[in-house]
Structure formats: structure tokens, C-alpha cells
Short mmCIF file of C-alpha atoms in Angstrom, two decimals:
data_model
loop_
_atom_site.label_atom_id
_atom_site.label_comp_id
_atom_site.label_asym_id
_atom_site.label_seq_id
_atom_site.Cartn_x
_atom_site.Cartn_y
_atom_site.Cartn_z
CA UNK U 1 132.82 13.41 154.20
CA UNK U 2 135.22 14.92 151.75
CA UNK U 3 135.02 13.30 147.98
CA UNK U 4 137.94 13.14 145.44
CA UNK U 5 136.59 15.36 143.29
CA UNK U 6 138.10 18.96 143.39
CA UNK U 7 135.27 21.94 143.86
CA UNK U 8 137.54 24.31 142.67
CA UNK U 9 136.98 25.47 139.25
CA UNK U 10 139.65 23.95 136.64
CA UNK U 11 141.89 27.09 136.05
CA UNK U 12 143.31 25.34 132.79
CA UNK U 13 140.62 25.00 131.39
CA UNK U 14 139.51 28.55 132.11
CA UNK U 15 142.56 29.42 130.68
CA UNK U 16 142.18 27.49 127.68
CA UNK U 17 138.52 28.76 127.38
CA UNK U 18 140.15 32.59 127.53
CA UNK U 19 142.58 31.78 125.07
CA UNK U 20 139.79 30.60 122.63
CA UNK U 21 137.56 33.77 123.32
CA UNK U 22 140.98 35.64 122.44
CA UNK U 23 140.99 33.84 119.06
CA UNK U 24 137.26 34.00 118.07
CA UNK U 25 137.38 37.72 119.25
CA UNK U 26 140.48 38.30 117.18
CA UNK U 27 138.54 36.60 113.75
CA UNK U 28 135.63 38.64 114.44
CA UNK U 29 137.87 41.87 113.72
CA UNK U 30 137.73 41.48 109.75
CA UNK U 31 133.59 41.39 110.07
CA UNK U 32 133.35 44.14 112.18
CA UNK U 33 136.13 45.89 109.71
CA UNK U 34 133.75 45.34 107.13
CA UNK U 35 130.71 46.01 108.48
CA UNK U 36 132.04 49.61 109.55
CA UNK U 37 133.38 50.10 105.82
CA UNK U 38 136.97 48.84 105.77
CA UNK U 39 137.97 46.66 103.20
CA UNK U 40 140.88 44.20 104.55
CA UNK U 41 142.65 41.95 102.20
CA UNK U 42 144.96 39.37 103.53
CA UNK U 43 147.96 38.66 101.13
CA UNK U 44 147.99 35.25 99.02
CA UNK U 45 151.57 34.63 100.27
CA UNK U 46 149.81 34.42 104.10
CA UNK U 47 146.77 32.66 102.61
CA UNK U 48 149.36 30.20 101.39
CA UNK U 49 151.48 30.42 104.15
CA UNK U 50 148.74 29.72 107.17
CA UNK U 51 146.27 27.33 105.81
CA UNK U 52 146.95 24.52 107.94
CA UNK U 53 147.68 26.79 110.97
CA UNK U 54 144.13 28.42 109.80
CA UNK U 55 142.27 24.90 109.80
CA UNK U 56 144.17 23.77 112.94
CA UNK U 57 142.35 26.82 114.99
CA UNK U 58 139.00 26.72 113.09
CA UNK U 59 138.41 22.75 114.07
CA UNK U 60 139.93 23.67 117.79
CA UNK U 61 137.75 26.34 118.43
CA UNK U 62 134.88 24.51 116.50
CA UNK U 63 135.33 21.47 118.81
CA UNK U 64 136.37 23.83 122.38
CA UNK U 65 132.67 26.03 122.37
CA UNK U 66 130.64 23.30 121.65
CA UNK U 67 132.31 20.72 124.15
CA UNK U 68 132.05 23.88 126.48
CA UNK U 69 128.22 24.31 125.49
CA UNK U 70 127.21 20.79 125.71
CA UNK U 71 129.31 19.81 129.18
CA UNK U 72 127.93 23.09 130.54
CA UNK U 73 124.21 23.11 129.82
CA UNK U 74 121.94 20.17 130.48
CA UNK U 75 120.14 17.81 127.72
CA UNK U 76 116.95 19.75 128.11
CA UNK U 77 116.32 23.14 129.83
CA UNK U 78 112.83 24.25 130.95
CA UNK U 79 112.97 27.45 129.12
CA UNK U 80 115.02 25.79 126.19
CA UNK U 81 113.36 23.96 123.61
CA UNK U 82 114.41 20.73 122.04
CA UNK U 83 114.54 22.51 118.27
CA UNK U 84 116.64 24.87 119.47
CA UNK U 85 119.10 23.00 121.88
CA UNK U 86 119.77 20.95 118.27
CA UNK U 87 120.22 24.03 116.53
CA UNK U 88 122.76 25.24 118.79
CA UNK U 89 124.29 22.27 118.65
CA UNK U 90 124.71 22.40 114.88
CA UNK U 91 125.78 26.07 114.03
CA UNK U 92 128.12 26.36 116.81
CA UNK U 93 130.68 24.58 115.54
CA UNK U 94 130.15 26.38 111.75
CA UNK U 95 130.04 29.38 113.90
CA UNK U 96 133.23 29.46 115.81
CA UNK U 97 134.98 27.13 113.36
CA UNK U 98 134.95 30.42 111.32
CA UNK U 99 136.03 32.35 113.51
CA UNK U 100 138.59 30.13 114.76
CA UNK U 101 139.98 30.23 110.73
CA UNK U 102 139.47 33.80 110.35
CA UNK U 103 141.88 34.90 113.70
CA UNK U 104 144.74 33.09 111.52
CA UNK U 105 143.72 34.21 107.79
CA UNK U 106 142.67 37.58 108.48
CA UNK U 107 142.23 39.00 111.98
CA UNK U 108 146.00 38.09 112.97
CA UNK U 109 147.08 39.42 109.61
CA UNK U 110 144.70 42.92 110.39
CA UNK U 111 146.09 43.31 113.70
CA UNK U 112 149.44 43.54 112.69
CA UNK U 113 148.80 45.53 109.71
CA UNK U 114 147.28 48.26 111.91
CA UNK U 115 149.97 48.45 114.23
CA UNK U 116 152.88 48.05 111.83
CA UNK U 117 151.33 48.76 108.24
CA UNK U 118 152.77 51.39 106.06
CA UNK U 119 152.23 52.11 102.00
CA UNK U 120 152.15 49.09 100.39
CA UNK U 121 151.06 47.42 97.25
CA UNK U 122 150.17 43.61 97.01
CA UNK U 123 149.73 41.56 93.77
CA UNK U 124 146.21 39.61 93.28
CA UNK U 125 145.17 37.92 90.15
CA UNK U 126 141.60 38.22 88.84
CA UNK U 127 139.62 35.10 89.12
CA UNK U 128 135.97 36.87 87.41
CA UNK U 129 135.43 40.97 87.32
CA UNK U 130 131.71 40.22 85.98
CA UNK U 131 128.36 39.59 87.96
CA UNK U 132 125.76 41.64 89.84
CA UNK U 133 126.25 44.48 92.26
CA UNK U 134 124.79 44.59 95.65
CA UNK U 135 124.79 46.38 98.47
CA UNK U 136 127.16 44.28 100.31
CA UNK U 137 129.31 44.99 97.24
CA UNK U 138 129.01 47.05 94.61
CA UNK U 139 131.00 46.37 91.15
CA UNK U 140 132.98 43.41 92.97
CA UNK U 141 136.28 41.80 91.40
CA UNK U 142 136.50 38.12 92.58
CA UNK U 143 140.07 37.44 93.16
CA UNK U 144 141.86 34.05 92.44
CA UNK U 145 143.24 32.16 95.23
CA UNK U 146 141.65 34.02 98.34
CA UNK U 147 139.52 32.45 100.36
CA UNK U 148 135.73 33.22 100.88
CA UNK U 149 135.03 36.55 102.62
CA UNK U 150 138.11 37.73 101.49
CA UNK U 151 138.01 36.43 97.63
CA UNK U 152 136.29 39.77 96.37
CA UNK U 153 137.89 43.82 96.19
CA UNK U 154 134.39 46.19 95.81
CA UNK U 155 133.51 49.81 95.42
CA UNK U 156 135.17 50.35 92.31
CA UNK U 157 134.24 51.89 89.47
CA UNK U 158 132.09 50.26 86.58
CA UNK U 159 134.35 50.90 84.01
CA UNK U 160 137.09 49.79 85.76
CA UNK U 161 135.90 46.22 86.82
CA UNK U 162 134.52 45.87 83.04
CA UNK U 163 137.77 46.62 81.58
CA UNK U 164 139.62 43.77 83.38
CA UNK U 165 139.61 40.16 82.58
CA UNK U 166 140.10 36.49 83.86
CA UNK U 167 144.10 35.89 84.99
CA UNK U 168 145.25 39.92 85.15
CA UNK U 169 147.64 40.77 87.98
CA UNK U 170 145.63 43.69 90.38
CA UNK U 171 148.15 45.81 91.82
CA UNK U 172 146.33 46.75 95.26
CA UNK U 173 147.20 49.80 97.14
CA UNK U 174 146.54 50.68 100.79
CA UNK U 175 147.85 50.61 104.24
CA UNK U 176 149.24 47.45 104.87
CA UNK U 177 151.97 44.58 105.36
CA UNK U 178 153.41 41.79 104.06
CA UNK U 179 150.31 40.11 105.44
CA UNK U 180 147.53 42.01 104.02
CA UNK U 181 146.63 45.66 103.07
CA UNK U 182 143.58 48.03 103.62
CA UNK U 183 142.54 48.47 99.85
CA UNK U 184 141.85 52.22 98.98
CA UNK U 185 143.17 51.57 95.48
CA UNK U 186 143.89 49.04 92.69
CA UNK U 187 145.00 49.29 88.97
CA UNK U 188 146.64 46.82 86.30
CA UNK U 189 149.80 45.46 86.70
CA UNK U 190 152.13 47.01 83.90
CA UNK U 191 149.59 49.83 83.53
#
């Protein structure tokens, strides 16, 4: 006896679903940039530019994987704990929320900067040049206006970060865009 439910899987949504994996793989490019020693800075005309766009995809992937998740895996598993299913639950959204944001702030911004980037400078104002060092980032310059993961330029000297203060113009050199730039270099403006 034939139902009135379709078997057949829903191709939107598969599409949809590929379209989201597109995006969360896309804001995973500026970690894995990092992680393998490139420094990426998106430009504060883009940040300014895309931060409702940015939101708009953060919350829609947010809310997409962990629909997905929860539709797709039932309320308790035998080899799933309860701690853990609420876990999951949780960090998923924070998870691909951010990556969601970072495909429009950063990855979008990186893609086309490797593909089309030439020379370029870009103008960043220091926010605070003082603070520890780390290994994640040694002598880091916090820049004003950016937004986390991308506030902060590092590897620079001592000297130089010391010398700057609160509300000076960076000129930032690298290969890059309108968008964004890979930083190999930075000095004063007027300098």
C-alpha cells in the first residue's frame, strides 16, 4: 500500500546542505591559513561593508547543522551518551555559526585575494601595541575595528610594536585586494 510520503531523498535540501558545507569549508580557509603560517587580514572597508551579510550566514549555518544534527540523529543513541548528545547540541551552533561568519569576513575575502591579489597596502589603525607574547603570536599589534581572529598583526619586531601607540594609522603591506592582504610588512603611516 503506497503512503504519501516520498522515499526519495529531498534533493533541495541536499542541495542546501552542500551549499552550507561550501560556506563552512570556505570560513575554515583563514584557520587553516593561519595554522600553516599565513597571516590574512581582511580590510576594514569589507569588515564594514559585510557585517550583516557576515551575521546573516553565521546564524544560517548555525541554525542549518544543528537542525541537520538533531532531525538526523535520534534523542539517545546506544553508543552516545546523554552529556555528550547536549554538548553537541550546544557547540554546534558556536561552531558553525563561526564558520558561517568567517566564509563572508575572511575566507570569501582570502579566496579572492589569492586568485586576483597583487601589491597592495591597506590602512589599519592601532587599537593597543602592548601585552604579552605567545606562541600563537609573538609581539602582537591589536588593531581597531577588526573583528576577533582577525583584530591582531604578529611576528614583528619588539621595537617596532613598542614604538607605536593607541590611534596610529599601520600601513600594511602584502599580497592582497581591496578585500584583504597577506601581511609580510607594516610601518607608520607618514613614516
Amino acid at each position: 500500500m503506497a503512503s504519501g510520503f516520498s522515499v526519495e531523498p529531498n534533493v533541495a535540501l541536499r542541495r542546501l546542505g552542500s551549499l552550507v558545507l561550501v560556506f563552512a569549508l570556505i570560513g575554515g580557509l583563514p584557520i587553516f591559513a593561519r595554522i600553516i603560517g599565513a597571516q590574512f587580514l581582511p580590510s576594514t572597508a569589507w569588515v564594514s561593508h559585510s557585517v550583516w551579510l557576515a551575521w546573516g550566514s553565521g546564524i544560517f549555518c548555525a541554525v542549518f547543522f544543528t537542525v541537520m544534527f538533531m532531525r538526523n540523529k535520534p534523542l539517545v543513541e546506544p553508543d552516545m551518551r546523554p552529556f555528550m548528545y547536549i554538548l553537541l547540541i550546544i557547540f554546534s551552533p558556536i561552531f558553525f555559526g563561526s564558520l558561517g561568519k568567517d566564509a563572508i569576513v575572511a575566507g570569501a575575502p582570502m579566496l579572492y585575494t589569492m586568485v586576483a591579489g597583487k601589491p597592495t597596502e591597506l590602512q589599519y589603525v592601532v587599537e593597543r601595541a602592548t601585552g604579552f607574547s605567545d606562541r600563537k603570536c609573538r609581539n602582537d599589534i591589536e588593531l581597531m575595528d577588526m573583528p576577533s581572529m582577525y583584530d591582531r598583526l604578529c611576528g614583528f619586531p619588539k621595537d617596532f610594536r613598542d614604538s607605536l601607540r593607541p590611534g596610529q594609522t599601520l600601513i600594511v603591506s602584502g599580497h592582497g585586494s581591496s578585500l584583504g592582504t597577506f601581511v609580510t610588512s607594516a610601518h607608520v603611516a607618514g613614516q
